[in-house]
Amino acid sequence: MFWNRAMETIRPDELADLQLKRLKWTIHQAQNVGLYRRKFKEAGISPDDIRTLDDVEKLPFTSKKELQAGYPFGLFAVPMREIVRVHTTSGTTGKPTVVGYTRQDLENWSELIARNMTMIGLGEDDIFQNAVNYGLFTGGLGFHYGAEKIGATVVPSATGNTRRQIEMIEDFGVTAIHCTPSYALHLAEVAESMGKTLDTLKIGIFGAEPWSESMRAELERRLGVKAFDSYGLSEMYGPGVAFECPEHNGLHLWHDCYLAEIIDPKTGERLAPGERGELVITPLVKEALPLVRYRTGDVTRLMDDECTCGRGQKIARLTGRSDDMLVIRGINVFPSQIEHVLRALPEVGEQFMVYIDRVNHLDEMTIEVEMSKAGFSGELQDLTRMQKKIANELHNTLGLRTAVRLVEPGSLPRFEGKAKRVIDRRGIL
Ligand SMILES: [Zn+2]
């Protein structure tokens, strides 16, 4: 099902024309912002230099820091009287970033959410519980207005009071829920403790935090839903930048509104198609806060698989933040890739540690892997076989040979906050 079939399945040549037209418009819109007038001047570039889509590479990047420096309204490209709403980022460090919306921006945003929801089969017959933080966080109001647009019955439950949330799902016959994956797990736990099976629930939309395929399997099993991954960021309106279709193989990026590039986060060079790196987005229809080549810090790759649903450009599920990237013998490695490989192996336990050393001028990566209680037989031949299997799996995914050291269940350090799983000893020892 399509909300806007013409745009969602637009022909590649027509799309390229539209993107170029909108890119030029965005550059002109950005000229209303002091930061961009200065940056374009420094780069010796004028909007007229943009003649093809590839010319976007001539433009300077925009960083999160620059957005923060414009606090609160310094990067708005329209007068305040045209701004009808502001949100702030849910940012983890430093000052918040304020994002603004014109009436048209809000219209564009709810259109994109409407596309997401229609794509996974939601419509007027659905009762949609929006169990995310309302208010300054973009996830709440973003989905709220998109869901109303498609005619679903919206239950703006927000977060908290989990038992009440579960009663509402049951009493109202809620068919779809939107929340963070971690809150969904909590909901499942509480529902189980209340002896509720939540039979009406069919669809779960999960976003705002990265989550793995094993988490998907768990959520689908415990909540009885089909789980869909939602990607967005406040700087690009909020949720609605890319979204999974029923194929569950990558997220469709709304190509008429966002121009995506993948760069090496260390060098800023654009990477070859299919390579994994930092996602850079130039939004193409944003009026209040136009951005040029915004560095999202999120890591993914552009997929070139044709999707059976008929829509265009997909990105792979997000695998972490570019700040976490390691360069080992010239190969970009993300700890999340290692985690992904290990989590898929039943013999592997909860924890792992990565050590990087430089031996005879060569980078060596050693991964200490805690075995699961079930997988730990203590038999030497089993351990050797296991070690080889893990090393092979890692080699297939990372394209890099690693040393694997197995350790007993429960022997690696536990972390209460953010886990520190990587110890880079190059240059120290
Ligand atoms: Zn698809």
GROMACS .gro file of C-alpha atoms and ligand atoms in nm:
model
  430
    1MET     CA    1   0.000   0.000   0.000
    2PHE     CA    2   0.118   0.350  -0.082
    3TRP     CA    3   0.037   0.690   0.063
    4ASN     CA    4   0.194   0.874  -0.230
    5ARG     CA    5   0.258   0.615  -0.499
    6ALA     CA    6   0.379   0.865  -0.760
    7MET     CA    7   0.657   0.993  -0.534
    8GLU     CA    8   0.742   0.665  -0.363
    9THR     CA    9   0.796   0.482  -0.694
   10ILE     CA   10   0.919   0.775  -0.906
   11ARG     CA   11   1.142   0.676  -1.202
   12PRO     CA   12   1.517   0.723  -1.136
   13ASP     CA   13   1.561   0.987  -1.409
   14GLU     CA   14   1.264   1.189  -1.288
   15LEU     CA   15   1.390   1.157  -0.933
   16ALA     CA   16   1.734   1.289  -1.029
   17ASP     CA   17   1.574   1.594  -1.196
   18LEU     CA   18   1.358   1.660  -0.892
   19GLN     CA   19   1.647   1.617  -0.648
   20LEU     CA   20   1.865   1.858  -0.845
   21LYS     CA   21   1.589   2.118  -0.860
   22ARG     CA   22   1.530   2.085  -0.487
   23LEU     CA   23   1.901   2.085  -0.406
   24LYS     CA   24   1.936   2.420  -0.586
   25TRP     CA   25   1.636   2.551  -0.396
   26THR     CA   26   1.790   2.435  -0.067
   27ILE     CA   27   2.119   2.615  -0.141
   28HIS     CA   28   1.927   2.936  -0.210
   29GLN     CA   29   1.729   2.890   0.109
   30ALA     CA   30   2.054   2.833   0.303
   31GLN     CA   31   2.181   3.168   0.173
   32ASN     CA   32   1.938   3.329   0.418
   33VAL     CA   33   2.155   3.198   0.701
   34GLY     CA   34   2.471   3.386   0.802
   35LEU     CA   35   2.661   3.064   0.870
   36TYR     CA   36   2.604   2.940   0.515
   37ARG     CA   37   2.679   3.273   0.346
   38ARG     CA   38   3.013   3.262   0.530
   39LYS     CA   39   3.080   2.893   0.458
   40PHE     CA   40   2.999   2.922   0.088
   41LYS     CA   41   3.224   3.227   0.064
   42GLU     CA   42   3.510   3.049   0.240
   43ALA     CA   43   3.470   2.752   0.007
   44GLY     CA   44   3.463   2.989  -0.292
   45ILE     CA   45   3.135   2.848  -0.409
   46SER     CA   46   2.817   3.012  -0.528
   47PRO     CA   47   2.477   2.844  -0.568
   48ASP     CA   48   2.520   2.869  -0.945
   49ASP     CA   49   2.809   2.622  -0.927
   50ILE     CA   50   2.563   2.343  -0.851
   51ARG     CA   51   2.473   2.206  -1.195
   52THR     CA   52   2.453   1.832  -1.131
   53LEU     CA   53   2.372   1.620  -0.826
   54ASP     CA   54   2.738   1.521  -0.794
   55ASP     CA   55   2.826   1.888  -0.745
   56VAL     CA   56   2.693   1.847  -0.392
   57GLU     CA   57   3.045   1.721  -0.315
   58LYS     CA   58   3.177   2.074  -0.370
   59LEU     CA   59   2.971   2.198  -0.076
   60PRO     CA   60   3.105   2.213   0.280
   61PHE     CA   61   2.973   1.980   0.550
   62THR     CA   62   2.760   2.102   0.838
   63SER     CA   63   2.841   1.967   1.183
   64LYS     CA   64   2.633   1.921   1.493
   65LYS     CA   65   2.871   2.167   1.666
   66GLU     CA   66   2.779   2.440   1.417
   67LEU     CA   67   2.412   2.382   1.488
   68GLN     CA   68   2.475   2.404   1.861
   69ALA     CA   69   2.675   2.724   1.814
   70GLY     CA   70   2.370   2.880   1.648
   71TYR     CA   71   2.166   2.831   1.967
   72PRO     CA   72   1.883   2.907   1.983
   73PHE     CA   73   1.753   3.047   1.652
   74GLY     CA   74   2.072   3.147   1.465
   75LEU     CA   75   2.033   2.901   1.178
   76PHE     CA   76   1.672   2.970   1.091
   77ALA     CA   77   1.630   3.076   0.729
   78VAL     CA   78   1.289   3.240   0.770
   79PRO     CA   79   1.165   3.519   0.999
   80MET     CA   80   1.041   3.402   1.340
   81ARG     CA   81   0.684   3.492   1.249
   82GLU     CA   82   0.690   3.210   0.993
   83ILE     CA   83   0.810   2.956   1.251
   84VAL     CA   84   0.509   2.774   1.394
   85ARG     CA   85   0.685   2.523   1.616
   86VAL     CA   86   1.022   2.441   1.770
   87HIS     CA   87   1.161   2.116   1.904
   88THR     CA   88   1.498   2.046   2.061
   89THR     CA   89   1.725   1.751   2.006
   90SER     CA   90   1.733   1.477   2.260
   91GLY     CA   91   2.112   1.527   2.240
   92THR     CA   92   2.341   1.344   2.478
   93THR     CA   93   2.616   1.604   2.516
   94GLY     CA   94   2.639   1.982   2.534
   95LYS     CA   95   2.372   2.239   2.463
   96PRO     CA   96   2.052   2.127   2.296
   97THR     CA   97   1.999   2.207   1.931
   98VAL     CA   98   1.681   2.394   1.851
   99VAL     CA   99   1.502   2.299   1.532
  100GLY     CA  100   1.222   2.506   1.380
  101TYR     CA  101   0.931   2.433   1.148
  102THR     CA  102   0.720   2.641   0.912
  103ARG     CA  103   0.363   2.535   0.834
  104GLN     CA  104   0.492   2.370   0.516
  105ASP     CA  105   0.763   2.186   0.712
  106LEU     CA  106   0.500   2.036   0.941
  107GLU     CA  107   0.296   1.938   0.636
  108ASN     CA  108   0.600   1.770   0.475
  109TRP     CA  109   0.686   1.590   0.797
  110SER     CA  110   0.343   1.439   0.855
  111GLU     CA  111   0.333   1.335   0.487
  112LEU     CA  112   0.652   1.131   0.542
  113ILE     CA  113   0.514   0.965   0.855
  114ALA     CA  114   0.193   0.891   0.665
  115ARG     CA  115   0.402   0.716   0.397
  116ASN     CA  116   0.580   0.508   0.664
  117MET     CA  117   0.261   0.396   0.829
  118THR     CA  118   0.074   0.321   0.508
  119MET     CA  119   0.373   0.124   0.378
  120ILE     CA  120   0.338  -0.127   0.663
  121GLY     CA  121  -0.036  -0.163   0.620
  122LEU     CA  122  -0.175   0.081   0.875
  123GLY     CA  123  -0.485   0.290   0.799
  124GLU     CA  124  -0.825   0.409   0.916
  125ASP     CA  125  -0.911   0.079   1.082
  126ASP     CA  126  -0.615   0.092   1.315
  127ILE     CA  127  -0.590   0.205   1.675
  128PHE     CA  128  -0.243   0.345   1.728
  129GLN     CA  129  -0.086   0.391   2.070
  130ASN     CA  130   0.194   0.645   2.062
  131ALA     CA  131   0.395   0.545   2.369
  132VAL     CA  132   0.684   0.786   2.335
  133ASN     CA  133   0.771   1.110   2.506
  134TYR     CA  134   0.555   1.396   2.380
  135GLY     CA  135   0.681   1.752   2.405
  136LEU     CA  136   1.020   1.868   2.283
  137PHE     CA  137   1.122   1.520   2.165
  138THR     CA  138   1.025   1.491   1.798
  139GLY     CA  139   0.911   1.127   1.817
  140GLY     CA  140   0.582   1.208   1.991
  141LEU     CA  141   0.423   1.483   1.786
  142GLY     CA  142   0.591   1.359   1.467
  143PHE     CA  143   0.412   1.025   1.470
  144HIS     CA  144   0.099   1.176   1.624
  145TYR     CA  145   0.020   1.398   1.326
  146GLY     CA  146   0.127   1.140   1.069
  147ALA     CA  147  -0.107   0.883   1.225
  148GLU     CA  148  -0.397   1.129   1.227
  149LYS     CA  149  -0.325   1.206   0.863
  150ILE     CA  150  -0.381   0.842   0.761
  151GLY     CA  151  -0.698   0.837   0.967
  152ALA     CA  152  -0.585   0.597   1.238
  153THR     CA  153  -0.735   0.642   1.585
  154VAL     CA  154  -0.452   0.788   1.789
  155VAL     CA  155  -0.405   0.711   2.158
  156PRO     CA  156  -0.148   0.970   2.274
  157SER     CA  157  -0.046   0.768   2.577
  158ALA     CA  158   0.311   0.906   2.596
  159THR     CA  159   0.545   0.720   2.834
  160GLY     CA  160   0.514   0.603   3.191
  161ASN     CA  161   0.244   0.426   3.392
  162THR     CA  162   0.311   0.102   3.213
  163ARG     CA  163   0.026  -0.096   3.371
  164ARG     CA  164  -0.220   0.168   3.253
  165GLN     CA  165  -0.064   0.152   2.904
  166ILE     CA  166  -0.124  -0.223   2.898
  167GLU     CA  167  -0.484  -0.183   3.011
  168MET     CA  168  -0.538   0.069   2.731
  169ILE     CA  169  -0.396  -0.169   2.471
  170GLU     CA  170  -0.640  -0.433   2.590
  171ASP     CA  171  -0.948  -0.213   2.653
  172PHE     CA  172  -0.915  -0.003   2.337
  173GLY     CA  173  -0.814  -0.292   2.110
  174VAL     CA  174  -0.490  -0.121   2.010
  175THR     CA  175  -0.348  -0.270   1.687
  176ALA     CA  176  -0.019  -0.079   1.657
  177ILE     CA  177   0.223   0.074   1.902
  178HIS     CA  178   0.516   0.313   1.864
  179CYS     CA  179   0.786   0.327   2.131
  180THR     CA  180   1.157   0.279   2.188
  181PRO     CA  181   1.272  -0.084   2.167
  182SER     CA  182   1.384  -0.078   2.530
  183TYR     CA  183   1.044   0.047   2.647
  184ALA     CA  184   0.879  -0.222   2.434
  185LEU     CA  185   1.073  -0.489   2.622
  186HIS     CA  186   0.963  -0.335   2.950
  187LEU     CA  187   0.602  -0.335   2.830
  188ALA     CA  188   0.633  -0.702   2.738
  189GLU     CA  189   0.769  -0.787   3.083
  190VAL     CA  190   0.496  -0.599   3.267
  191ALA     CA  191   0.226  -0.745   3.040
  192GLU     CA  192   0.357  -1.095   3.112
  193SER     CA  193   0.355  -1.027   3.487
  194MET     CA  194  -0.008  -0.910   3.457
  195GLY     CA  195  -0.097  -1.223   3.261
  196LYS     CA  196  -0.199  -1.014   2.957
  197THR     CA  197  -0.138  -1.148   2.607
  198LEU     CA  198  -0.219  -0.827   2.414
  199ASP     CA  199  -0.390  -1.020   2.136
  200THR     CA  200  -0.505  -0.717   1.935
  201LEU     CA  201  -0.153  -0.583   1.888
  202LYS     CA  202  -0.018  -0.657   1.539
  203ILE     CA  203   0.246  -0.397   1.460
  204GLY     CA  204   0.530  -0.241   1.659
  205ILE     CA  205   0.719   0.062   1.535
  206PHE     CA  206   1.050   0.102   1.715
  207GLY     CA  207   1.303   0.380   1.687
  208ALA     CA  208   1.522   0.645   1.855
  209GLU     CA  209   1.773   0.379   1.969
  210PRO     CA  210   1.971   0.126   1.765
  211TRP     CA  211   1.838  -0.228   1.807
  212SER     CA  212   1.955  -0.562   1.676
  213GLU     CA  213   1.795  -0.847   1.483
  214SER     CA  214   1.796  -1.061   1.796
  215MET     CA  215   1.605  -0.784   1.973
  216ARG     CA  216   1.358  -0.789   1.684
  217ALA     CA  217   1.303  -1.163   1.727
  218GLU     CA  218   1.248  -1.116   2.100
  219LEU     CA  219   1.005  -0.825   2.061
  220GLU     CA  220   0.806  -1.006   1.793
  221ARG     CA  221   0.781  -1.319   2.006
  222ARG     CA  222   0.692  -1.150   2.334
  223LEU     CA  223   0.457  -0.881   2.204
  224GLY     CA  224   0.312  -1.081   1.916
  225VAL     CA  225   0.386  -0.802   1.666
  226LYS     CA  226   0.567  -0.750   1.338
  227ALA     CA  227   0.847  -0.511   1.435
  228PHE     CA  228   0.951  -0.222   1.208
  229ASP     CA  229   1.260  -0.006   1.233
  230SER     CA  230   1.214   0.371   1.213
  231TYR     CA  231   1.502   0.614   1.149
  232GLY     CA  232   1.515   0.987   1.181
  233LEU     CA  233   1.680   1.275   1.362
  234SER     CA  234   1.547   1.605   1.487
  235GLU     CA  235   1.774   1.799   1.252
  236MET     CA  236   1.576   1.633   0.965
  237TYR     CA  237   1.233   1.710   1.119
  238GLY     CA  238   1.246   1.396   1.340
  239PRO     CA  239   1.136   1.041   1.262
  240GLY     CA  240   1.041   0.982   0.899
  241VAL     CA  241   1.379   1.000   0.724
  242ALA     CA  242   1.387   0.626   0.647
  243PHE     CA  243   1.164   0.336   0.740
  244GLU     CA  244   1.144  -0.040   0.693
  245CYS     CA  245   0.896  -0.185   0.448
  246PRO     CA  246   0.737  -0.529   0.497
  247GLU     CA  247   1.042  -0.693   0.335
  248HIS     CA  248   1.242  -0.616   0.653
  249ASN     CA  249   1.559  -0.575   0.451
  250GLY     CA  250   1.683  -0.219   0.489
  251LEU     CA  251   1.502   0.111   0.534
  252HIS     CA  252   1.358   0.312   0.245
  253LEU     CA  253   1.499   0.662   0.251
  254TRP     CA  254   1.245   0.923   0.138
  255HIS     CA  255   1.449   1.012  -0.166
  256ASP     CA  256   1.251   1.317  -0.278
  257CYS     CA  257   1.316   1.487   0.058
  258TYR     CA  258   1.662   1.367   0.160
  259LEU     CA  259   1.981   1.338  -0.045
  260ALA     CA  260   2.212   1.082   0.115
  261GLU     CA  261   2.587   1.029   0.090
  262ILE     CA  262   2.818   0.792   0.276
  263ILE     CA  263   3.158   0.926   0.377
  264ASP     CA  264   3.465   0.804   0.558
  265PRO     CA  265   3.423   0.979   0.895
  266LYS     CA  266   3.799   1.028   0.932
  267THR     CA  267   3.881   1.175   0.590
  268GLY     CA  268   3.545   1.313   0.475
  269GLU     CA  269   3.593   1.137   0.140
  270ARG     CA  270   3.285   0.994  -0.023
  271LEU     CA  271   3.287   0.613  -0.011
  272ALA     CA  272   3.212   0.374  -0.297
  273PRO     CA  273   2.854   0.250  -0.329
  274GLY     CA  274   2.777  -0.021  -0.076
  275GLU     CA  275   3.057   0.070   0.166
  276ARG     CA  276   2.975   0.133   0.527
  277GLY     CA  277   3.047   0.478   0.671
  278GLU     CA  278   2.893   0.793   0.812
  279LEU     CA  279   2.557   0.901   0.671
  280VAL     CA  280   2.555   1.259   0.542
  281ILE     CA  281   2.217   1.407   0.453
  282THR     CA  282   2.117   1.717   0.263
  283PRO     CA  283   1.746   1.773   0.321
  284LEU     CA  284   1.575   1.894   0.004
  285VAL     CA  285   1.249   2.053   0.121
  286LYS     CA  286   1.325   2.207   0.460
  287GLU     CA  287   1.221   2.571   0.481
  288ALA     CA  288   1.291   2.683   0.839
  289LEU     CA  289   1.618   2.502   0.893
  290PRO     CA  290   1.785   2.413   0.562
  291LEU     CA  291   2.102   2.211   0.610
  292VAL     CA  292   2.381   2.136   0.368
  293ARG     CA  293   2.561   1.800   0.388
  294TYR     CA  294   2.475   1.746   0.750
  295ARG     CA  295   2.699   1.492   0.923
  296THR     CA  296   2.458   1.269   1.113
  297GLY     CA  297   2.727   1.069   1.297
  298ASP     CA  298   2.520   0.759   1.220
  299VAL     CA  299   2.680   0.464   1.047
  300THR     CA  300   2.514   0.276   0.762
  301ARG     CA  301   2.557   0.195   0.393
  302LEU     CA  302   2.350   0.266   0.083
  303MET     CA  303   2.193  -0.052  -0.050
  304ASP     CA  304   2.145  -0.109  -0.421
  305ASP     CA  305   1.908  -0.406  -0.388
  306GLU     CA  306   1.586  -0.356  -0.576
  307CYS     CA  307   1.297  -0.397  -0.336
  308THR     CA  308   0.994  -0.604  -0.428
  309CYS     CA  309   0.772  -0.329  -0.284
  310GLY     CA  310   0.870  -0.103  -0.575
  311ARG     CA  311   1.016   0.183  -0.373
  312GLY     CA  312   1.363   0.325  -0.427
  313GLN     CA  313   1.679   0.393  -0.229
  314LYS     CA  314   1.736   0.194   0.089
  315ILE     CA  315   1.987   0.229   0.369
  316ALA     CA  316   2.098  -0.061   0.588
  317ARG     CA  317   1.990  -0.070   0.950
  318LEU     CA  318   2.201   0.163   1.160
  319THR     CA  319   2.503   0.001   1.322
  320GLY     CA  320   2.634   0.266   1.555
  321ARG     CA  321   2.794   0.608   1.569
  322SER     CA  322   3.090   0.714   1.357
  323ASP     CA  323   3.271   0.833   1.673
  324ASP     CA  324   3.314   0.464   1.760
  325MET     CA  325   3.490   0.373   1.436
  326LEU     CA  326   3.828   0.200   1.451
  327VAL     CA  327   4.075   0.186   1.166
  328ILE     CA  328   4.262  -0.145   1.171
  329ARG     CA  329   4.517  -0.202   0.895
  330GLY     CA  330   4.330   0.050   0.684
  331ILE     CA  331   3.994  -0.121   0.730
  332ASN     CA  332   3.707   0.058   0.901
  333VAL     CA  333   3.568  -0.151   1.185
  334PHE     CA  334   3.274  -0.070   1.408
  335PRO     CA  335   3.246  -0.243   1.747
  336SER     CA  336   2.877  -0.291   1.669
  337GLN     CA  337   2.972  -0.519   1.377
  338ILE     CA  338   3.172  -0.738   1.616
  339GLU     CA  339   2.882  -0.741   1.859
  340HIS     CA  340   2.645  -0.837   1.579
  341VAL     CA  341   2.857  -1.140   1.483
  342LEU     CA  342   2.900  -1.256   1.842
  343ARG     CA  343   2.536  -1.215   1.941
  344ALA     CA  344   2.429  -1.448   1.661
  345LEU     CA  345   2.633  -1.737   1.807
  346PRO     CA  346   2.458  -1.935   2.082
  347GLU     CA  347   2.790  -2.051   2.230
  348VAL     CA  348   2.888  -1.690   2.303
  349GLY     CA  349   2.790  -1.526   2.634
  350GLU     CA  350   2.709  -1.171   2.735
  351GLN     CA  351   3.040  -0.990   2.726
  352PHE     CA  352   3.337  -0.935   2.500
  353MET     CA  353   3.642  -0.710   2.491
  354VAL     CA  354   3.843  -0.582   2.195
  355TYR     CA  355   4.216  -0.508   2.225
  356ILE     CA  356   4.413  -0.338   1.953
  357ASP     CA  357   4.791  -0.344   1.953
  358ARG     CA  358   5.065  -0.252   1.711
  359VAL     CA  359   5.309  -0.540   1.669
  360ASN     CA  360   5.605  -0.490   1.432
  361HIS     CA  361   5.428  -0.187   1.280
  362LEU     CA  362   5.116  -0.394   1.212
  363ASP     CA  363   4.778  -0.353   1.381
  364GLU     CA  364   4.660  -0.664   1.562
  365MET     CA  365   4.310  -0.704   1.695
  366THR     CA  366   4.239  -0.953   1.971
  367ILE     CA  367   3.888  -1.024   2.086
  368GLU     CA  368   3.821  -1.179   2.423
  369VAL     CA  369   3.493  -1.361   2.413
  370GLU     CA  370   3.304  -1.486   2.713
  371MET     CA  371   3.140  -1.820   2.649
  372SER     CA  372   2.780  -1.886   2.740
  373LYS     CA  373   2.714  -2.133   3.022
  374ALA     CA  374   2.550  -2.367   2.773
  375GLY     CA  375   2.835  -2.343   2.526
  376PHE     CA  376   3.111  -2.398   2.785
  377SER     CA  377   3.192  -2.768   2.793
  378GLY     CA  378   3.551  -2.731   2.908
  379GLU     CA  379   3.661  -2.981   2.643
  380LEU     CA  380   3.972  -2.855   2.467
  381GLN     CA  381   3.870  -2.974   2.121
  382ASP     CA  382   3.534  -2.796   2.153
  383LEU     CA  383   3.710  -2.475   2.249
  384THR     CA  384   3.946  -2.491   1.954
  385ARG     CA  385   3.660  -2.554   1.715
  386MET     CA  386   3.462  -2.268   1.867
  387GLN     CA  387   3.758  -2.034   1.845
  388LYS     CA  388   3.798  -2.109   1.473
  389LYS     CA  389   3.427  -2.064   1.409
  390ILE     CA  390   3.422  -1.720   1.575
  391ALA     CA  391   3.736  -1.609   1.393
  392ASN     CA  392   3.587  -1.718   1.060
  393GLU     CA  393   3.258  -1.542   1.122
  394LEU     CA  394   3.443  -1.222   1.218
  395HIS     CA  395   3.665  -1.249   0.911
  396ASN     CA  396   3.360  -1.283   0.684
  397THR     CA  397   3.194  -0.974   0.829
  398LEU     CA  398   3.490  -0.745   0.895
  399GLY     CA  399   3.720  -0.855   0.613
  400LEU     CA  400   3.993  -0.875   0.874
  401ARG     CA  401   4.174  -1.154   1.058
  402THR     CA  402   4.143  -1.133   1.433
  403ALA     CA  403   4.278  -1.337   1.721
  404VAL     CA  404   4.003  -1.485   1.937
  405ARG     CA  405   4.055  -1.574   2.303
  406LEU     CA  406   3.777  -1.761   2.481
  407VAL     CA  407   3.720  -1.697   2.848
  408GLU     CA  408   3.497  -1.852   3.113
  409PRO     CA  409   3.138  -1.738   3.163
  410GLY     CA  410   3.117  -1.439   3.400
  411SER     CA  411   3.488  -1.354   3.390
  412LEU     CA  412   3.485  -1.026   3.192
  413PRO     CA  413   3.400  -0.690   3.354
  414ARG     CA  414   3.036  -0.576   3.369
  415PHE     CA  415   2.938  -0.214   3.297
  416GLU     CA  416   2.652  -0.027   3.453
  417GLY     CA  417   2.653   0.264   3.211
  418LYS     CA  418   2.788   0.266   2.858
  419ALA     CA  419   3.011  -0.036   2.811
  420LYS     CA  420   3.380   0.022   2.736
  421ARG     CA  421   3.450  -0.275   2.517
  422VAL     CA  422   3.742  -0.143   2.313
  423ILE     CA  423   4.093  -0.086   2.442
  424ASP     CA  424   4.317   0.067   2.180
  425ARG     CA  425   4.679   0.023   2.293
  426ARG     CA  426   4.843   0.147   1.974
  427GLY     CA  427   5.070   0.437   2.054
  428ILE     CA  428   5.047   0.377   2.428
  429LEU     CA  429   5.266   0.068   2.467
  430ZN      ZN  430   1.058  -0.217   0.011
   0.00000   0.00000   0.00000
